[in-house]
Coordinates of C-alpha atoms and ligand atoms in Angstrom, one line a residue:
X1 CA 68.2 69.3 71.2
X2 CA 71.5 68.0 72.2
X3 CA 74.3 70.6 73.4
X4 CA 77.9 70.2 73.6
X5 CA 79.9 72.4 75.4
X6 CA 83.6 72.4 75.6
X7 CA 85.4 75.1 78.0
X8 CA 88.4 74.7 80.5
X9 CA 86.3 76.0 83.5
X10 CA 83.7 73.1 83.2
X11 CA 81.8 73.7 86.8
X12 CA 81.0 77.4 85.5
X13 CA 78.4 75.6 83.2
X14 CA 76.6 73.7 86.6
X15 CA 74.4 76.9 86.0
X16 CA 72.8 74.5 83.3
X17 CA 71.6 71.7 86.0
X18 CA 69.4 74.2 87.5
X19 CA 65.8 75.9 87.1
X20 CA 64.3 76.4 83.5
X21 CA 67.3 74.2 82.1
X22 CA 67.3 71.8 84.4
X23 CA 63.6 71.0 84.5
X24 CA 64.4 70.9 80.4
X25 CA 66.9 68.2 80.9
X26 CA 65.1 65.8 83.3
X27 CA 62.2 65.6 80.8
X28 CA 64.2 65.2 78.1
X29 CA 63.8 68.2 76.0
X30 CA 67.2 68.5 76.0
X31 CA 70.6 67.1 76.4
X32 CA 74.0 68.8 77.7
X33 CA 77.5 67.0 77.6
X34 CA 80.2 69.7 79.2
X35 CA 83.5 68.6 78.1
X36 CA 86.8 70.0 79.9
X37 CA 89.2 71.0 76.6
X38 CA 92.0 69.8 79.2
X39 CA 91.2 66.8 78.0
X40 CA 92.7 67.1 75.0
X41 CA 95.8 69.0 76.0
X42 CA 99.2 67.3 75.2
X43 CA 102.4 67.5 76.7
X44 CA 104.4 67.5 79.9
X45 CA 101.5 70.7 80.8
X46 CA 98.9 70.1 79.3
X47 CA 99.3 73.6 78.4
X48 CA 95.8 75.1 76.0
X49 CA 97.8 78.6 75.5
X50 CA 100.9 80.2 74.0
X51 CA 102.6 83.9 73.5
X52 CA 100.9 86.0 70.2
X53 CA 102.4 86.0 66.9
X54 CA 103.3 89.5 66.3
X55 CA 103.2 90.3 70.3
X56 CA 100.9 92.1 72.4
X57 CA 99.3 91.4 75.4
X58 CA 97.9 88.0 77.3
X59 CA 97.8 84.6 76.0
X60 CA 96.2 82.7 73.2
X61 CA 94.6 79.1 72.7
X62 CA 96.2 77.2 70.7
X63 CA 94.5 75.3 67.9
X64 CA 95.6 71.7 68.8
X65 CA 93.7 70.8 71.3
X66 CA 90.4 72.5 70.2
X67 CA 90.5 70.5 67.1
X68 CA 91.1 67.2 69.1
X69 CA 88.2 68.0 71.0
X70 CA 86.2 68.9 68.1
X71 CA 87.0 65.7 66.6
X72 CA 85.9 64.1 69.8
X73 CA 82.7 65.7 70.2
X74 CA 81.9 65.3 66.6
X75 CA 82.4 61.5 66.5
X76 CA 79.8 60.9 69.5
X77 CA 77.5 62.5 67.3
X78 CA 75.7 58.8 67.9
X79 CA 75.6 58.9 71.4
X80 CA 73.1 61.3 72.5
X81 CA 70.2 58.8 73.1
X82 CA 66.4 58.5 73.7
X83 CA 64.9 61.5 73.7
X84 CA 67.4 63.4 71.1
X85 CA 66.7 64.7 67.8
X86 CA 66.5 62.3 65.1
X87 CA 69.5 64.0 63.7
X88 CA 71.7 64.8 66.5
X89 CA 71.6 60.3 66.4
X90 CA 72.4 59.9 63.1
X91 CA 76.0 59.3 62.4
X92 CA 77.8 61.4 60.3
X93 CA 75.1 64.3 61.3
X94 CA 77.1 67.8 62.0
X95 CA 76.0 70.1 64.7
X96 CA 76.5 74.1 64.4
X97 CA 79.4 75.3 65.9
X98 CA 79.0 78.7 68.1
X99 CA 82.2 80.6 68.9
X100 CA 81.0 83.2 71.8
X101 CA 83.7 85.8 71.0
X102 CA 83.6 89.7 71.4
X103 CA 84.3 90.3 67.6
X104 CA 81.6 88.2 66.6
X105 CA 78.3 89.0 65.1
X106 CA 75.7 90.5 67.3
X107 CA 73.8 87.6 69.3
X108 CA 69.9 88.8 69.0
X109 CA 66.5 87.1 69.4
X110 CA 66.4 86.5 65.8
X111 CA 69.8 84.5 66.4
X112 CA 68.1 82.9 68.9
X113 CA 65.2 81.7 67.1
X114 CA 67.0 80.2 63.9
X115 CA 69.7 78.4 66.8
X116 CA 66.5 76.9 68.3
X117 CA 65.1 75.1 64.9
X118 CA 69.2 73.3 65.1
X119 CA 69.2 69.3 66.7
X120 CA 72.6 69.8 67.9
X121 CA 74.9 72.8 69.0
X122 CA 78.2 72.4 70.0
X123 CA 79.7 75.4 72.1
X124 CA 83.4 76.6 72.2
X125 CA 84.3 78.6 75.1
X126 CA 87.4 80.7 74.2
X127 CA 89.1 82.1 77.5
X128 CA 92.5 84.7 77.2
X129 CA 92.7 86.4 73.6
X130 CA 90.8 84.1 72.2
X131 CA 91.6 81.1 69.9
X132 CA 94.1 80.8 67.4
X133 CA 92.3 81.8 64.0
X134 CA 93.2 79.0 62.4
X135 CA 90.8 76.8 64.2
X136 CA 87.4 78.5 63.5
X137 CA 88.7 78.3 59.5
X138 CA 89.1 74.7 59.8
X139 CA 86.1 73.6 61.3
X140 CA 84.1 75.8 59.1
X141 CA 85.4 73.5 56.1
X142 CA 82.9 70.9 57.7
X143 CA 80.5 72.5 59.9
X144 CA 78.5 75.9 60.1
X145 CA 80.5 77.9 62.4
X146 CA 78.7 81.3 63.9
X147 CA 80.8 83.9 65.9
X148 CA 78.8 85.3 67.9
X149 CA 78.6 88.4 70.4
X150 CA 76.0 89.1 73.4
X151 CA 76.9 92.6 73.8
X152 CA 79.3 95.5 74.1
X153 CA 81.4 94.9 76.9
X154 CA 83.9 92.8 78.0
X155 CA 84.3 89.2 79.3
X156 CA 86.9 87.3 80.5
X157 CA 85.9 84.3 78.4
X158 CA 82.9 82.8 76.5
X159 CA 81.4 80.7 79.1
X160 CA 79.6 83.5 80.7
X161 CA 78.2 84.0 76.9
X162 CA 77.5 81.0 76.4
X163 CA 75.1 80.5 79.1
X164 CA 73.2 83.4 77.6
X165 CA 73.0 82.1 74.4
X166 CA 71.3 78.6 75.6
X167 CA 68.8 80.5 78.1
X168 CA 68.1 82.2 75.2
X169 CA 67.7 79.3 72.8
X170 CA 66.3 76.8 75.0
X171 CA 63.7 78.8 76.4
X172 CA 62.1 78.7 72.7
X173 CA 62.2 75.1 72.6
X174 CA 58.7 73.1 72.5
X175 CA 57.4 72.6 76.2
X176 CA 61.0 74.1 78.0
X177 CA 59.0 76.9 78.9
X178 CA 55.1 75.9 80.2
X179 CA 53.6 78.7 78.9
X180 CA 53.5 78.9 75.8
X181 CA 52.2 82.4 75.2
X182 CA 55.1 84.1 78.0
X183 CA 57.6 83.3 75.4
X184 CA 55.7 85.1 72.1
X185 CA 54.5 87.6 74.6
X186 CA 58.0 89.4 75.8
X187 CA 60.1 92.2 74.4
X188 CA 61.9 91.3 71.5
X189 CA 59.5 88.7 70.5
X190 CA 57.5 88.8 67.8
X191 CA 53.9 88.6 69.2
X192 CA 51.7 90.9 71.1
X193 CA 54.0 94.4 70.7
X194 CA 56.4 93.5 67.9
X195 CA 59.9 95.3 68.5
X196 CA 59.0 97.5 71.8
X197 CA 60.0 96.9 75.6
X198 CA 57.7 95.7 77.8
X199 CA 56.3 98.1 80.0
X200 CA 55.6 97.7 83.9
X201 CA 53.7 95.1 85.7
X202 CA 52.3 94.6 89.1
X203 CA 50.9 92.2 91.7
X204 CA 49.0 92.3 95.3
X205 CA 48.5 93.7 97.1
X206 CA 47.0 97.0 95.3
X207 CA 48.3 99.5 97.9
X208 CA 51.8 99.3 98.8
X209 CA 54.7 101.8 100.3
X210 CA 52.0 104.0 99.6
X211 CA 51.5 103.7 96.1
X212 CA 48.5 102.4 94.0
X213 CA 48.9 99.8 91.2
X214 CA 47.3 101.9 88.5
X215 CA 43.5 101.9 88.3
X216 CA 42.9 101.1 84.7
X217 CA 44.5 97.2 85.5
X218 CA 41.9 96.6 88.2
X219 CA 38.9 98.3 86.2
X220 CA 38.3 94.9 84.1
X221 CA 37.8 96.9 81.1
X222 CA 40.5 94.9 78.9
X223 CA 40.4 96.8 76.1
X224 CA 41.4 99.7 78.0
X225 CA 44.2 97.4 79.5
X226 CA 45.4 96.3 76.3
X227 CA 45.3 100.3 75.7
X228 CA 46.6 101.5 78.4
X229 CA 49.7 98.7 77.8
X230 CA 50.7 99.7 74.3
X231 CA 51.2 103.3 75.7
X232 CA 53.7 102.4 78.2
X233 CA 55.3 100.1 76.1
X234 CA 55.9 103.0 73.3
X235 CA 56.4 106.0 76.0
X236 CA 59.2 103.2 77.7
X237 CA 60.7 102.5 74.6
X238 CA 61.0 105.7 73.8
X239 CA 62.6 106.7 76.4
X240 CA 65.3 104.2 76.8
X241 CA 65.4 102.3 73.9
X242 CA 65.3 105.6 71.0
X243 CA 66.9 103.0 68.7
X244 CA 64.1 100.4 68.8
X245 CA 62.0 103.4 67.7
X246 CA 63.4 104.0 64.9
X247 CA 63.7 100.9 63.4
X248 CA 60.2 100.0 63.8
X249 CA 58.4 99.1 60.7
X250 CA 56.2 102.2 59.0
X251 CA 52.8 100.5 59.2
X252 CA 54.2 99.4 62.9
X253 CA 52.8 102.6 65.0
X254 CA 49.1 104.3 64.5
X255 CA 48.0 107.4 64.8
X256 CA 46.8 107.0 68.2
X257 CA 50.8 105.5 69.5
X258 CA 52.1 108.4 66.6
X259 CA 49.9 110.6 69.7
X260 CA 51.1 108.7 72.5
X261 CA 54.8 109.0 71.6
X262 CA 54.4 112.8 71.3
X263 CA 53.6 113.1 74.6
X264 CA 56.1 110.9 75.9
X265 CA 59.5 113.4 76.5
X266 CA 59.2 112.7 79.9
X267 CA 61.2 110.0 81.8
X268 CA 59.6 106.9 82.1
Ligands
LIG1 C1 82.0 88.0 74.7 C2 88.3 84.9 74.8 O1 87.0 84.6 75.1 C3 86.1 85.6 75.2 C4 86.4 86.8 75.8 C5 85.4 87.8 75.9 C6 84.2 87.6 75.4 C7 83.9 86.4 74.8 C8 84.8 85.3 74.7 S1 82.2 86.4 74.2 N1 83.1 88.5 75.3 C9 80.8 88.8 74.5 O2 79.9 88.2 73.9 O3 80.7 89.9 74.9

């Protein structure tokens, strides 16, 4: 997979040379070319922003020079190398634009999963107000353009977003991550407990700050763990994520987690 990201705060993304991402990289698996949008700036300042039509508040980017670096990024479509995608090489191939922006659809596993089948994703990383409208219109006349949102709160620009969006995405990428079943395995996932929170793990040593990791784990009975682990998956979920309960699927719970849930008021 080949990523382009352009930003005006290109050292934020250095958080991509590192760990999971970075081990990604040096095998190959994946490509990153951060671009500075600064680049592309005109004029005495090489100014990116401007005052809002209509007034309010703070700044906002102006289209120029996100469509020179658009252009740019799009014509070194051939450039990405051994190792790439087939059609991130090909010329003429378009990537899927991603617009991190707060009024954006909501960014979710399933997001993540359909990102992760693309050869090439280029990033835009709005900072101020955001970026002139104008721009997201234009490039969607040639590309596939998703806004996209990583939750209900505020950020000062997309980059933070962004780096979400490609842990997210890159993690489900072919050998990124080395276990294979960690990935299917986790909450959100489909896999082992299909739309409920994982519940709580545990290591050595079995006594610590005086408390007992639970019996039932270091039994060897795995049915019971498998048991034991679907219970405080629902009674968790439950508890903090009421939403994720009721949008499970009716054939999703059986009478035995119908039970468990109805004795789960408590906190947990
Ligand atoms: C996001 C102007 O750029 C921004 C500002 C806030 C923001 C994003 C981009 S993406 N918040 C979010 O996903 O929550």
């Amino acid at each position: 997979m080949l990523l382009d990201v352009i930003t005006i705060f290109p050292e934020y993304l250095r958080a991509l040379d590192v760990s999971l991402l970075g081990k990604a990289r040096e095998r190959g698996l994946l490509q990153v070319r951060v671009h500075d949008l600064r680049d592309w700036a005109t004029g005495p300042h090489r100014s990116v922003d401007d005052t809002p039509y209509g007034g309010g508040p703070g700044m906002v980017m102006r289209p120029e020079p996100w469509a020179a670096a658009l252009a740019a990024v799009l014509a070194t479509g051939g450039l990405a190398g051994p190792g790439a995608a087939p059609a991130a090489r090909e010329p003429g191939a378009n990537p899927r634009l991603v617009v991190p922006t707060p009024s954006g659809k909501l960014f979710t596993q399933q997001t993540a999963a359909e990102l992760a089948a693309e050869p090439w994703l280029v990033f835009a990383c709005g900072r101020y107000e955001g970026i002139d409208a104008r721009l997201v219109e234009v490039a969607a006349e040639s590309l596939r353009v998703d806004e996209l949102s990583i939750g209900d709160y505020v950020l000062a620009g997309g980059e933070a977003a962004t780096l979400v969006i490609v842990e997210a995405v890159t993690r489900l990428l072919p050998g990124v991550v080395g276990n294979a079943v960690s990935v299917t395995d986790d909450s959100f996932a489909a896999g082992g407990m299909v739309g409920l929170l994982e519940g709580p793990v545990y290591t050595r040593p079995p006594e610590w700050a005086g408390r007992s990791v639970p019996a039932v784990l270091r039994a060897g009975d795995h049915a019971a763990v498998a048991r034991w682990r679907r219970e405080q998956a629902l009674r968790r979920t439950a508890a903090r994520r009421p939403d994720l309960i009721a949008q499970l699927d009716s054939g999703a719970l059986s009478d035995r987690d119908r039970a468990a849930l109805a004795g789960s008021d408590q906190p947990g």
